[in-house]
C-alpha cells in the first residue's frame, strides 16, 4: 500500500522547506503555515486579480526560478513569536519580529544577500527595490496559483529522474550528497524500471549520481509505493489517511527545480531531462490535489477557507479511489 514518507511546508515562499511529521489541510485546500510570507518587489506588494481570486505571480517577487541562491540561506519562522530568523553560513544573520521596522530590516538584509549573488542584477531592474516582506504570518496565500492546492509527488519519480539527470558541465555530486534526510533508497530503486541507465556513471569513471533531494520539488507530500510517474496519470479521487481529495492536474515544473536545496547552485537540468530523456511533452513531476468536497475556488485568507479540514501524518496510507471517465 502506498504511504506518505515525507511532509513539508514552506513558511516563506522560496526559502527553506520545513519538514513536518504532520500537516493540517484547510478547507480551501491550502496547508496551515505554508507560504504565509513572501518577499515581493516594490511595485508588486499588492495582489493581482485572476478568476476573481487574489493572485501573487512568483515572477514578481523573490522565487527560486529567478534567484536560485536563496536556497543557500536557512530560514526559520516562529509563528508564536511572529519572528523570522535567517541563517547564513551557519550563523544567525538576521532575526526580527514582524513589526514594520523588523520587516524592513529583514527585507533589506535579504536584498543585500541577493545583490551579492550572480542573479543580483535582476533585483536592480526598475520597480524591484526596496523589497517588501508581505503576509500576516498566519494565512496561506502565496502559492504559485490563485487557487490553493496540496502538492504531491512520488519518490520513485524522483529516483527515476535522478538516474538520468543532466548536470551542467563540471558539476558532479558524490554519491549520497543530495539524499533527503532520513530517506533510504528502496531495494531495486537504484535504476528504476522504464529508465535507460545503460550509460551509468561508473562506466565513465565518476561517482554514481546521488538521488535528487525531494525538497528540490517544493511539494507538500512525498509518497512511496507507487511506480515512477504513476501519480501523473491519476484522475478522480484519492484518499490520504482520512482525507479525500480530487486530483486537479499534474505539476508542470519551472527553473526552481534546477536549484540545489543546500547550496543554491543550478546543478541539475531537470526541465530538459524530463522532456528530452524521459520523453515528456512538458516538464512534469507530481500532481495537485484539492479537497473532494470543495465546491468552488476560495479566496485566500477567508475565515471559511482557512478553517482546518483535517491532518495528514507521515505513514498515512494513500489510496486511489476511482478514475475520472
PDB file of C-alpha atoms in Angstrom:
ATOM      1  CA  UNK A   1       0.000   0.000   0.000  1.00  0.00           C
ATOM      2  CA  UNK A   2       1.420   3.439  -0.917  1.00  0.00           C
ATOM      3  CA  UNK A   3       2.253   5.609   2.075  1.00  0.00           C
ATOM      4  CA  UNK A   4       3.270   9.154   2.943  1.00  0.00           C
ATOM      5  CA  UNK A   5       7.030   9.209   3.597  1.00  0.00           C
ATOM      6  CA  UNK A   6       7.682  12.950   3.980  1.00  0.00           C
ATOM      7  CA  UNK A   7       5.737  16.162   4.580  1.00  0.00           C
ATOM      8  CA  UNK A   8       6.817  19.772   4.058  1.00  0.00           C
ATOM      9  CA  UNK A   9       5.542  23.294   4.342  1.00  0.00           C
ATOM     10  CA  UNK A  10       7.290  26.497   3.291  1.00  0.00           C
ATOM     11  CA  UNK A  11       6.539  29.375   5.693  1.00  0.00           C
ATOM     12  CA  UNK A  12       8.290  31.973   3.498  1.00  0.00           C
ATOM     13  CA  UNK A  13       7.871  31.479  -0.218  1.00  0.00           C
ATOM     14  CA  UNK A  14      11.087  30.474  -1.952  1.00  0.00           C
ATOM     15  CA  UNK A  15      13.002  29.755   1.246  1.00  0.00           C
ATOM     16  CA  UNK A  16      13.794  26.788   3.470  1.00  0.00           C
ATOM     17  CA  UNK A  17      11.262  23.924   3.496  1.00  0.00           C
ATOM     18  CA  UNK A  18      10.105  22.927   6.970  1.00  0.00           C
ATOM     19  CA  UNK A  19       9.922  19.118   7.385  1.00  0.00           C
ATOM     20  CA  UNK A  20       6.855  18.066   9.352  1.00  0.00           C
ATOM     21  CA  UNK A  21       5.540  14.896  10.922  1.00  0.00           C
ATOM     22  CA  UNK A  22       2.029  16.281  10.463  1.00  0.00           C
ATOM     23  CA  UNK A  23       0.413  18.935   8.278  1.00  0.00           C
ATOM     24  CA  UNK A  24      -3.074  20.420   8.590  1.00  0.00           C
ATOM     25  CA  UNK A  25      -5.069  20.945   5.406  1.00  0.00           C
ATOM     26  CA  UNK A  26      -7.506  23.847   5.331  1.00  0.00           C
ATOM     27  CA  UNK A  27     -10.961  23.666   3.790  1.00  0.00           C
ATOM     28  CA  UNK A  28      -9.728  25.765   0.851  1.00  0.00           C
ATOM     29  CA  UNK A  29      -7.025  23.204   0.031  1.00  0.00           C
ATOM     30  CA  UNK A  30      -4.081  25.182   1.370  1.00  0.00           C
ATOM     31  CA  UNK A  31      -1.766  23.995   4.139  1.00  0.00           C
ATOM     32  CA  UNK A  32      -1.769  25.757   7.506  1.00  0.00           C
ATOM     33  CA  UNK A  33       1.514  27.683   7.808  1.00  0.00           C
ATOM     34  CA  UNK A  34       2.507  27.182   4.155  1.00  0.00           C
ATOM     35  CA  UNK A  35       3.582  30.252   2.135  1.00  0.00           C
ATOM     36  CA  UNK A  36       2.281  32.697   4.742  1.00  0.00           C
ATOM     37  CA  UNK A  37       5.033  35.254   3.982  1.00  0.00           C
ATOM     38  CA  UNK A  38       6.782  36.391   0.792  1.00  0.00           C
ATOM     39  CA  UNK A  39       9.385  38.897  -0.306  1.00  0.00           C
ATOM     40  CA  UNK A  40       7.857  40.942  -3.117  1.00  0.00           C
ATOM     41  CA  UNK A  41       9.183  43.597  -5.454  1.00  0.00           C
ATOM     42  CA  UNK A  42       8.372  47.210  -4.578  1.00  0.00           C
ATOM     43  CA  UNK A  43       5.865  47.514  -7.434  1.00  0.00           C
ATOM     44  CA  UNK A  44       4.168  44.179  -6.647  1.00  0.00           C
ATOM     45  CA  UNK A  45       3.366  44.391  -2.928  1.00  0.00           C
ATOM     46  CA  UNK A  46      -0.384  44.195  -3.598  1.00  0.00           C
ATOM     47  CA  UNK A  47      -2.107  41.155  -5.158  1.00  0.00           C
ATOM     48  CA  UNK A  48      -3.286  40.972  -8.718  1.00  0.00           C
ATOM     49  CA  UNK A  49      -6.688  39.505  -9.541  1.00  0.00           C
ATOM     50  CA  UNK A  50      -7.316  36.487 -11.743  1.00  0.00           C
ATOM     51  CA  UNK A  51     -10.510  34.483 -11.908  1.00  0.00           C
ATOM     52  CA  UNK A  52     -11.940  36.549  -9.069  1.00  0.00           C
ATOM     53  CA  UNK A  53      -9.159  35.475  -6.696  1.00  0.00           C
ATOM     54  CA  UNK A  54      -6.046  37.122  -5.311  1.00  0.00           C
ATOM     55  CA  UNK A  55      -3.025  36.127  -7.352  1.00  0.00           C
ATOM     56  CA  UNK A  56       0.650  36.662  -6.482  1.00  0.00           C
ATOM     57  CA  UNK A  57       2.684  35.711  -9.590  1.00  0.00           C
ATOM     58  CA  UNK A  58       6.036  34.364  -8.484  1.00  0.00           C
ATOM     59  CA  UNK A  59       7.862  36.244 -11.211  1.00  0.00           C
ATOM     60  CA  UNK A  60       7.097  39.482  -9.332  1.00  0.00           C
ATOM     61  CA  UNK A  61       8.855  38.544  -6.123  1.00  0.00           C
ATOM     62  CA  UNK A  62      11.785  36.526  -4.847  1.00  0.00           C
ATOM     63  CA  UNK A  63      11.421  32.965  -6.103  1.00  0.00           C
ATOM     64  CA  UNK A  64      13.866  30.184  -6.849  1.00  0.00           C
ATOM     65  CA  UNK A  65      13.157  30.191 -10.573  1.00  0.00           C
ATOM     66  CA  UNK A  66      14.968  33.537 -10.908  1.00  0.00           C
ATOM     67  CA  UNK A  67      17.019  33.684  -7.688  1.00  0.00           C
ATOM     68  CA  UNK A  68      18.318  30.145  -7.027  1.00  0.00           C
ATOM     69  CA  UNK A  69      20.935  31.327  -4.493  1.00  0.00           C
ATOM     70  CA  UNK A  70      18.099  31.867  -1.990  1.00  0.00           C
ATOM     71  CA  UNK A  71      18.225  28.130  -1.306  1.00  0.00           C
ATOM     72  CA  UNK A  72      21.601  28.577   0.395  1.00  0.00           C
ATOM     73  CA  UNK A  73      20.038  30.667   3.177  1.00  0.00           C
ATOM     74  CA  UNK A  74      18.401  28.828   6.051  1.00  0.00           C
ATOM     75  CA  UNK A  75      15.256  30.453   7.358  1.00  0.00           C
ATOM     76  CA  UNK A  76      13.008  29.692  10.333  1.00  0.00           C
ATOM     77  CA  UNK A  77       9.658  31.221  11.213  1.00  0.00           C
ATOM     78  CA  UNK A  78       8.386  31.137  14.800  1.00  0.00           C
ATOM     79  CA  UNK A  79       4.646  31.660  14.410  1.00  0.00           C
ATOM     80  CA  UNK A  80       4.099  32.047  18.160  1.00  0.00           C
ATOM     81  CA  UNK A  81       6.663  34.849  18.481  1.00  0.00           C
ATOM     82  CA  UNK A  82       5.956  36.184  14.985  1.00  0.00           C
ATOM     83  CA  UNK A  83       9.701  36.121  14.344  1.00  0.00           C
ATOM     84  CA  UNK A  84      11.725  35.340  11.221  1.00  0.00           C
ATOM     85  CA  UNK A  85      15.329  34.202  11.669  1.00  0.00           C
ATOM     86  CA  UNK A  86      17.736  33.916   8.743  1.00  0.00           C
ATOM     87  CA  UNK A  87      20.926  31.886   8.966  1.00  0.00           C
ATOM     88  CA  UNK A  88      23.865  32.478   6.642  1.00  0.00           C
ATOM     89  CA  UNK A  89      26.882  30.162   6.619  1.00  0.00           C
ATOM     90  CA  UNK A  90      25.567  28.508   9.772  1.00  0.00           C
ATOM     91  CA  UNK A  91      25.262  31.703  11.831  1.00  0.00           C
ATOM     92  CA  UNK A  92      22.282  33.922  12.646  1.00  0.00           C
ATOM     93  CA  UNK A  93      22.390  36.751  10.133  1.00  0.00           C
ATOM     94  CA  UNK A  94      19.072  38.433  10.887  1.00  0.00           C
ATOM     95  CA  UNK A  95      16.324  37.788  13.433  1.00  0.00           C
ATOM     96  CA  UNK A  96      13.344  40.114  13.643  1.00  0.00           C
ATOM     97  CA  UNK A  97       9.747  40.185  14.776  1.00  0.00           C
ATOM     98  CA  UNK A  98       7.200  41.091  12.116  1.00  0.00           C
ATOM     99  CA  UNK A  99       6.526  44.693  13.036  1.00  0.00           C
ATOM    100  CA  UNK A 100       7.126  47.415  10.447  1.00  0.00           C
ATOM    101  CA  UNK A 101      10.730  48.007  11.478  1.00  0.00           C
ATOM    102  CA  UNK A 102      11.529  44.292  11.625  1.00  0.00           C
ATOM    103  CA  UNK A 103      10.037  43.661   8.189  1.00  0.00           C
ATOM    104  CA  UNK A 104      12.149  46.476   6.763  1.00  0.00           C
ATOM    105  CA  UNK A 105      15.363  45.103   8.257  1.00  0.00           C
ATOM    106  CA  UNK A 106      14.614  41.586   7.034  1.00  0.00           C
ATOM    107  CA  UNK A 107      13.818  42.805   3.527  1.00  0.00           C
ATOM    108  CA  UNK A 108      16.975  44.900   3.378  1.00  0.00           C
ATOM    109  CA  UNK A 109      19.112  42.006   4.645  1.00  0.00           C
ATOM    110  CA  UNK A 110      17.731  39.630   2.011  1.00  0.00           C
ATOM    111  CA  UNK A 111      18.178  42.270  -0.710  1.00  0.00           C
ATOM    112  CA  UNK A 112      21.818  42.712   0.360  1.00  0.00           C
ATOM    113  CA  UNK A 113      22.361  38.969   0.042  1.00  0.00           C
ATOM    114  CA  UNK A 114      20.704  38.698  -3.370  1.00  0.00           C
ATOM    115  CA  UNK A 115      22.595  41.702  -4.755  1.00  0.00           C
ATOM    116  CA  UNK A 116      25.833  39.867  -3.969  1.00  0.00           C
ATOM    117  CA  UNK A 117      24.846  36.779  -5.991  1.00  0.00           C
ATOM    118  CA  UNK A 118      25.139  36.178  -9.741  1.00  0.00           C
ATOM    119  CA  UNK A 119      21.419  36.933 -10.045  1.00  0.00           C
ATOM    120  CA  UNK A 120      21.749  40.263  -8.234  1.00  0.00           C
ATOM    121  CA  UNK A 121      21.406  42.250 -11.451  1.00  0.00           C
ATOM    122  CA  UNK A 122      17.825  41.003 -11.745  1.00  0.00           C
ATOM    123  CA  UNK A 123      16.974  42.747  -8.493  1.00  0.00           C
ATOM    124  CA  UNK A 124      18.326  46.051  -9.799  1.00  0.00           C
ATOM    125  CA  UNK A 125      15.705  46.322 -12.508  1.00  0.00           C
ATOM    126  CA  UNK A 126      13.278  49.262 -12.233  1.00  0.00           C
ATOM    127  CA  UNK A 127      10.464  48.808  -9.707  1.00  0.00           C
ATOM    128  CA  UNK A 128      12.043  45.953  -7.756  1.00  0.00           C
ATOM    129  CA  UNK A 129      13.760  47.707  -4.827  1.00  0.00           C
ATOM    130  CA  UNK A 130      13.133  48.156  -1.994  1.00  0.00           C
ATOM    131  CA  UNK A 131      11.822  44.644  -1.352  1.00  0.00           C
ATOM    132  CA  UNK A 132       8.687  44.283   0.764  1.00  0.00           C
ATOM    133  CA  UNK A 133       8.023  41.414   3.165  1.00  0.00           C
ATOM    134  CA  UNK A 134       4.286  40.813   2.843  1.00  0.00           C
ATOM    135  CA  UNK A 135       1.843  38.456   4.565  1.00  0.00           C
ATOM    136  CA  UNK A 136       0.439  38.246   8.062  1.00  0.00           C
ATOM    137  CA  UNK A 137       2.330  35.081   9.023  1.00  0.00           C
ATOM    138  CA  UNK A 138      -0.933  33.244   9.619  1.00  0.00           C
ATOM    139  CA  UNK A 139      -2.840  32.829   6.354  1.00  0.00           C
ATOM    140  CA  UNK A 140      -1.543  30.769   3.437  1.00  0.00           C
ATOM    141  CA  UNK A 141      -1.817  32.936   0.343  1.00  0.00           C
ATOM    142  CA  UNK A 142       1.416  32.920  -1.694  1.00  0.00           C
ATOM    143  CA  UNK A 143       1.093  29.676  -3.628  1.00  0.00           C
ATOM    144  CA  UNK A 144       2.077  29.759  -7.316  1.00  0.00           C
ATOM    145  CA  UNK A 145      -1.548  29.615  -8.400  1.00  0.00           C
ATOM    146  CA  UNK A 146      -4.542  31.701  -7.389  1.00  0.00           C
ATOM    147  CA  UNK A 147      -6.306  28.592  -6.066  1.00  0.00           C
ATOM    148  CA  UNK A 148      -4.501  26.894  -3.200  1.00  0.00           C
ATOM    149  CA  UNK A 149      -3.563  23.261  -3.750  1.00  0.00           C
ATOM    150  CA  UNK A 150      -1.865  20.449  -1.921  1.00  0.00           C
ATOM    151  CA  UNK A 151       1.131  19.319  -3.975  1.00  0.00           C
ATOM    152  CA  UNK A 152       2.306  15.698  -4.059  1.00  0.00           C
ATOM    153  CA  UNK A 153       4.981  13.669  -5.808  1.00  0.00           C
ATOM    154  CA  UNK A 154       6.140  10.075  -5.730  1.00  0.00           C
ATOM    155  CA  UNK A 155       9.667   9.287  -4.554  1.00  0.00           C
ATOM    156  CA  UNK A 156      10.008   6.713  -7.341  1.00  0.00           C
ATOM    157  CA  UNK A 157       9.577   9.500  -9.902  1.00  0.00           C
ATOM    158  CA  UNK A 158      12.414  11.460  -8.304  1.00  0.00           C
ATOM    159  CA  UNK A 159      14.629   8.358  -8.284  1.00  0.00           C
ATOM    160  CA  UNK A 160      13.839   7.687 -11.939  1.00  0.00           C
ATOM    161  CA  UNK A 161      14.738  11.254 -12.814  1.00  0.00           C
ATOM    162  CA  UNK A 162      17.903  11.026 -10.697  1.00  0.00           C
ATOM    163  CA  UNK A 163      19.112   8.045 -12.723  1.00  0.00           C
ATOM    164  CA  UNK A 164      19.266  10.044 -15.958  1.00  0.00           C
ATOM    165  CA  UNK A 165      19.614  13.649 -14.800  1.00  0.00           C
ATOM    166  CA  UNK A 166      21.678  16.031 -16.913  1.00  0.00           C
ATOM    167  CA  UNK A 167      24.137  18.171 -14.977  1.00  0.00           C
ATOM    168  CA  UNK A 168      25.911  21.311 -16.179  1.00  0.00           C
ATOM    169  CA  UNK A 169      29.477  20.771 -17.322  1.00  0.00           C
ATOM    170  CA  UNK A 170      31.894  20.364 -14.443  1.00  0.00           C
ATOM    171  CA  UNK A 171      29.269  19.582 -11.789  1.00  0.00           C
ATOM    172  CA  UNK A 172      29.203  16.080 -10.383  1.00  0.00           C
ATOM    173  CA  UNK A 173      27.979  15.141  -6.924  1.00  0.00           C
ATOM    174  CA  UNK A 174      29.486  12.384  -4.778  1.00  0.00           C
ATOM    175  CA  UNK A 175      27.140   9.513  -4.028  1.00  0.00           C
ATOM    176  CA  UNK A 176      24.653  10.413  -1.307  1.00  0.00           C
ATOM    177  CA  UNK A 177      25.360  14.164  -1.483  1.00  0.00           C
ATOM    178  CA  UNK A 178      21.774  15.159  -2.058  1.00  0.00           C
ATOM    179  CA  UNK A 179      19.851  12.327  -0.451  1.00  0.00           C
ATOM    180  CA  UNK A 180      16.925  13.652   1.618  1.00  0.00           C
ATOM    181  CA  UNK A 181      17.464  13.452   5.359  1.00  0.00           C
ATOM    182  CA  UNK A 182      16.181  10.132   6.675  1.00  0.00           C
ATOM    183  CA  UNK A 183      15.462   8.770   3.198  1.00  0.00           C
ATOM    184  CA  UNK A 184      16.885   5.392   2.266  1.00  0.00           C
ATOM    185  CA  UNK A 185      16.859   4.176  -1.294  1.00  0.00           C
ATOM    186  CA  UNK A 186      14.389   1.281  -1.608  1.00  0.00           C
ATOM    187  CA  UNK A 187      15.770  -2.044  -2.742  1.00  0.00           C
ATOM    188  CA  UNK A 188      15.886  -2.170  -6.521  1.00  0.00           C
ATOM    189  CA  UNK A 189      15.288   1.560  -6.925  1.00  0.00           C
ATOM    190  CA  UNK A 190      18.836   2.487  -7.956  1.00  0.00           C
ATOM    191  CA  UNK A 191      17.817   2.185 -11.595  1.00  0.00           C
ATOM    192  CA  UNK A 192      14.010   2.404 -11.754  1.00  0.00           C
ATOM    193  CA  UNK A 193      12.118   0.393 -14.307  1.00  0.00           C
ATOM    194  CA  UNK A 194      11.415   2.191 -17.546  1.00  0.00           C
ATOM    195  CA  UNK A 195      14.547   4.380 -17.409  1.00  0.00           C
ATOM    196  CA  UNK A 196      17.502   3.642 -19.670  1.00  0.00           C
ATOM    197  CA  UNK A 197      20.521   3.615 -17.377  1.00  0.00           C
ATOM    198  CA  UNK A 198      22.895   1.751 -19.685  1.00  0.00           C
ATOM    199  CA  UNK A 199      25.327   4.677 -19.692  1.00  0.00           C
ATOM    200  CA  UNK A 200      25.985   4.597 -15.955  1.00  0.00           C
ATOM    201  CA  UNK A 201      28.274   6.997 -14.169  1.00  0.00           C
ATOM    202  CA  UNK A 202      30.511   4.148 -13.068  1.00  0.00           C
ATOM    203  CA  UNK A 203      31.375   3.389 -16.724  1.00  0.00           C
ATOM    204  CA  UNK A 204      32.640   6.960 -17.087  1.00  0.00           C
ATOM    205  CA  UNK A 205      34.902   6.736 -14.039  1.00  0.00           C
ATOM    206  CA  UNK A 206      32.955   9.122 -11.796  1.00  0.00           C
ATOM    207  CA  UNK A 207      30.866   8.581  -8.679  1.00  0.00           C
ATOM    208  CA  UNK A 208      27.288   7.354  -9.240  1.00  0.00           C
ATOM    209  CA  UNK A 209      24.654  10.059  -9.349  1.00  0.00           C
ATOM    210  CA  UNK A 210      23.154  10.825  -5.966  1.00  0.00           C
ATOM    211  CA  UNK A 211      19.357  10.814  -5.748  1.00  0.00           C
ATOM    212  CA  UNK A 212      17.852  14.261  -6.100  1.00  0.00           C
ATOM    213  CA  UNK A 213      16.524  15.687  -2.854  1.00  0.00           C
ATOM    214  CA  UNK A 214      12.728  15.693  -2.548  1.00  0.00           C
ATOM    215  CA  UNK A 215      12.955  19.282  -1.276  1.00  0.00           C
ATOM    216  CA  UNK A 216      14.066  20.435  -4.718  1.00  0.00           C
ATOM    217  CA  UNK A 217      10.465  19.994  -5.926  1.00  0.00           C
ATOM    218  CA  UNK A 218       8.787  22.003  -3.122  1.00  0.00           C
ATOM    219  CA  UNK A 219       5.936  19.513  -2.668  1.00  0.00           C
ATOM    220  CA  UNK A 220       3.852  19.284   0.482  1.00  0.00           C
ATOM    221  CA  UNK A 221       3.573  15.481   0.346  1.00  0.00           C
ATOM    222  CA  UNK A 222       6.033  12.807  -0.783  1.00  0.00           C
ATOM    223  CA  UNK A 223       4.767   9.248  -1.159  1.00  0.00           C
ATOM    224  CA  UNK A 224       6.343   5.858  -1.754  1.00  0.00           C
ATOM    225  CA  UNK A 225       4.884   2.594  -3.010  1.00  0.00           C
ATOM    226  CA  UNK A 226       3.835   3.749  -6.486  1.00  0.00           C
ATOM    227  CA  UNK A 227       5.749   3.271  -9.727  1.00  0.00           C
ATOM    228  CA  UNK A 228       7.749   6.089 -11.253  1.00  0.00           C
ATOM    229  CA  UNK A 229       5.495   8.689 -12.911  1.00  0.00           C
ATOM    230  CA  UNK A 230       2.330   6.840 -11.841  1.00  0.00           C
ATOM    231  CA  UNK A 231       0.938   9.867  -9.991  1.00  0.00           C
ATOM    232  CA  UNK A 232       0.944  11.836 -13.256  1.00  0.00           C
ATOM    233  CA  UNK A 233      -1.800   9.566 -14.586  1.00  0.00           C
ATOM    234  CA  UNK A 234      -4.078   9.842 -11.561  1.00  0.00           C
ATOM    235  CA  UNK A 235      -7.586  11.168 -12.040  1.00  0.00           C
ATOM    236  CA  UNK A 236     -10.756  11.172  -9.990  1.00  0.00           C
ATOM    237  CA  UNK A 237     -10.356  10.897  -6.215  1.00  0.00           C
ATOM    238  CA  UNK A 238      -7.556   9.860  -3.878  1.00  0.00           C
ATOM    239  CA  UNK A 239      -7.668   9.254  -0.122  1.00  0.00           C
ATOM    240  CA  UNK A 240      -4.693  10.156   2.051  1.00  0.00           C
ATOM    241  CA  UNK A 241      -5.180   8.978   5.605  1.00  0.00           C
ATOM    242  CA  UNK A 242      -8.761  10.026   6.364  1.00  0.00           C
ATOM    243  CA  UNK A 243      -8.895  12.914   3.871  1.00  0.00           C
ATOM    244  CA  UNK A 244     -10.415  12.570   0.427  1.00  0.00           C
ATOM    245  CA  UNK A 245      -9.073  14.713  -2.415  1.00  0.00           C
ATOM    246  CA  UNK A 246      -9.860  15.138  -6.057  1.00  0.00           C
ATOM    247  CA  UNK A 247      -6.973  15.130  -8.500  1.00  0.00           C
ATOM    248  CA  UNK A 248      -6.621  18.503 -10.210  1.00  0.00           C
ATOM    249  CA  UNK A 249      -3.692  18.289 -12.649  1.00  0.00           C
ATOM    250  CA  UNK A 250      -0.031  17.308 -12.946  1.00  0.00           C
ATOM    251  CA  UNK A 251       2.556  19.917 -11.978  1.00  0.00           C
ATOM    252  CA  UNK A 252       4.480  21.484 -14.856  1.00  0.00           C
ATOM    253  CA  UNK A 253       7.851  22.423 -13.420  1.00  0.00           C
ATOM    254  CA  UNK A 254       9.973  25.571 -13.691  1.00  0.00           C
ATOM    255  CA  UNK A 255      13.630  26.531 -13.232  1.00  0.00           C
ATOM    256  CA  UNK A 256      13.216  26.455  -9.442  1.00  0.00           C
ATOM    257  CA  UNK A 257      13.858  22.701  -9.652  1.00  0.00           C
ATOM    258  CA  UNK A 258      17.363  23.326 -11.022  1.00  0.00           C
ATOM    259  CA  UNK A 259      18.478  24.834  -7.691  1.00  0.00           C
ATOM    260  CA  UNK A 260      20.215  22.550  -5.215  1.00  0.00           C
ATOM    261  CA  UNK A 261      18.259  22.975  -1.926  1.00  0.00           C
ATOM    262  CA  UNK A 262      21.503  23.032   0.090  1.00  0.00           C
ATOM    263  CA  UNK A 263      23.805  25.216  -1.993  1.00  0.00           C
ATOM    264  CA  UNK A 264      21.576  27.251  -4.296  1.00  0.00           C
ATOM    265  CA  UNK A 265      23.601  26.124  -7.325  1.00  0.00           C
ATOM    266  CA  UNK A 266      21.779  25.270 -10.519  1.00  0.00           C
ATOM    267  CA  UNK A 267      23.360  21.840 -10.644  1.00  0.00           C
ATOM    268  CA  UNK A 268      20.731  19.670 -12.383  1.00  0.00           C
ATOM    269  CA  UNK A 269      18.930  20.260 -15.666  1.00  0.00           C
ATOM    270  CA  UNK A 270      15.546  18.971 -14.562  1.00  0.00           C
ATOM    271  CA  UNK A 271      13.449  20.550 -17.319  1.00  0.00           C
ATOM    272  CA  UNK A 272      15.421  19.318 -20.313  1.00  0.00           C
ATOM    273  CA  UNK A 273      15.942  15.909 -18.720  1.00  0.00           C
ATOM    274  CA  UNK A 274      12.185  15.484 -18.332  1.00  0.00           C
ATOM    275  CA  UNK A 275      11.450  16.493 -21.919  1.00  0.00           C
ATOM    276  CA  UNK A 276      14.437  15.018 -23.744  1.00  0.00           C
ATOM    277  CA  UNK A 277      15.443  11.939 -21.731  1.00  0.00           C
ATOM    278  CA  UNK A 278      12.184  10.976 -20.030  1.00  0.00           C
ATOM    279  CA  UNK A 279      10.233  11.978 -23.156  1.00  0.00           C
ATOM    280  CA  UNK A 280       7.547  14.253 -21.707  1.00  0.00           C
ATOM    281  CA  UNK A 281       5.867  16.924 -23.803  1.00  0.00           C
ATOM    282  CA  UNK A 282       6.118  19.326 -20.862  1.00  0.00           C
ATOM    283  CA  UNK A 283       8.476  19.008 -17.867  1.00  0.00           C
ATOM    284  CA  UNK A 284       6.126  17.455 -15.330  1.00  0.00           C
ATOM    285  CA  UNK A 285       6.639  15.872 -11.921  1.00  0.00           C
ATOM    286  CA  UNK A 286       3.995  15.475  -9.225  1.00  0.00           C
ATOM    287  CA  UNK A 287       0.320  16.360  -9.079  1.00  0.00           C
ATOM    288  CA  UNK A 288      -2.019  18.890  -7.482  1.00  0.00           C
ATOM    289  CA  UNK A 289      -4.887  17.935  -5.178  1.00  0.00           C
ATOM    290  CA  UNK A 290      -7.967  19.723  -3.799  1.00  0.00           C
ATOM    291  CA  UNK A 291     -10.427  18.660  -1.086  1.00  0.00           C
ATOM    292  CA  UNK A 292     -13.023  16.494  -2.804  1.00  0.00           C
ATOM    293  CA  UNK A 293     -15.880  18.463  -1.255  1.00  0.00           C
ATOM    294  CA  UNK A 294     -14.579  21.925  -2.210  1.00  0.00           C
ATOM    295  CA  UNK A 295     -17.411  23.301  -4.374  1.00  0.00           C
ATOM    296  CA  UNK A 296     -15.559  26.257  -5.904  1.00  0.00           C
ATOM    297  CA  UNK A 297     -12.245  28.118  -5.623  1.00  0.00           C
ATOM    298  CA  UNK A 298     -11.924  30.070  -2.365  1.00  0.00           C
ATOM    299  CA  UNK A 299     -10.106  33.351  -1.861  1.00  0.00           C
ATOM    300  CA  UNK A 300      -7.042  33.008   0.360  1.00  0.00           C
ATOM    301  CA  UNK A 301      -7.384  34.218   3.937  1.00  0.00           C
ATOM    302  CA  UNK A 302     -11.154  33.920   4.280  1.00  0.00           C
ATOM    303  CA  UNK A 303     -12.458  32.668   7.607  1.00  0.00           C
ATOM    304  CA  UNK A 304     -14.317  29.786   5.977  1.00  0.00           C
ATOM    305  CA  UNK A 305     -11.455  28.752   3.721  1.00  0.00           C
ATOM    306  CA  UNK A 306      -8.810  28.934   6.454  1.00  0.00           C
ATOM    307  CA  UNK A 307     -10.728  26.653   8.801  1.00  0.00           C
ATOM    308  CA  UNK A 308      -8.895  23.356   9.455  1.00  0.00           C
ATOM    309  CA  UNK A 309     -10.204  20.433   7.449  1.00  0.00           C
ATOM    310  CA  UNK A 310      -8.003  17.589   8.634  1.00  0.00           C
ATOM    311  CA  UNK A 311      -4.480  16.303   9.200  1.00  0.00           C
ATOM    312  CA  UNK A 312      -2.055  14.183   7.212  1.00  0.00           C
ATOM    313  CA  UNK A 313       0.766  12.431   9.042  1.00  0.00           C
ATOM    314  CA  UNK A 314       3.857  10.594   7.897  1.00  0.00           C
ATOM    315  CA  UNK A 315       2.881   6.942   7.452  1.00  0.00           C
ATOM    316  CA  UNK A 316      -0.676   7.621   6.270  1.00  0.00           C
ATOM    317  CA  UNK A 317      -1.864   5.286   3.538  1.00  0.00           C
ATOM    318  CA  UNK A 318      -2.621   6.583   0.042  1.00  0.00           C
ATOM    319  CA  UNK A 319      -5.424   5.022  -1.980  1.00  0.00           C
ATOM    320  CA  UNK A 320      -6.663   5.899  -5.459  1.00  0.00           C
ATOM    321  CA  UNK A 321     -10.445   5.569  -5.098  1.00  0.00           C
ATOM    322  CA  UNK A 322     -11.626   5.964  -8.667  1.00  0.00           C
ATOM    323  CA  UNK A 323     -10.655   7.391 -12.004  1.00  0.00           C
ATOM    324  CA  UNK A 324     -12.487  10.095 -13.900  1.00  0.00           C
ATOM    325  CA  UNK A 325     -14.225   8.892 -17.017  1.00  0.00           C
TER     326      UNK A 325
END
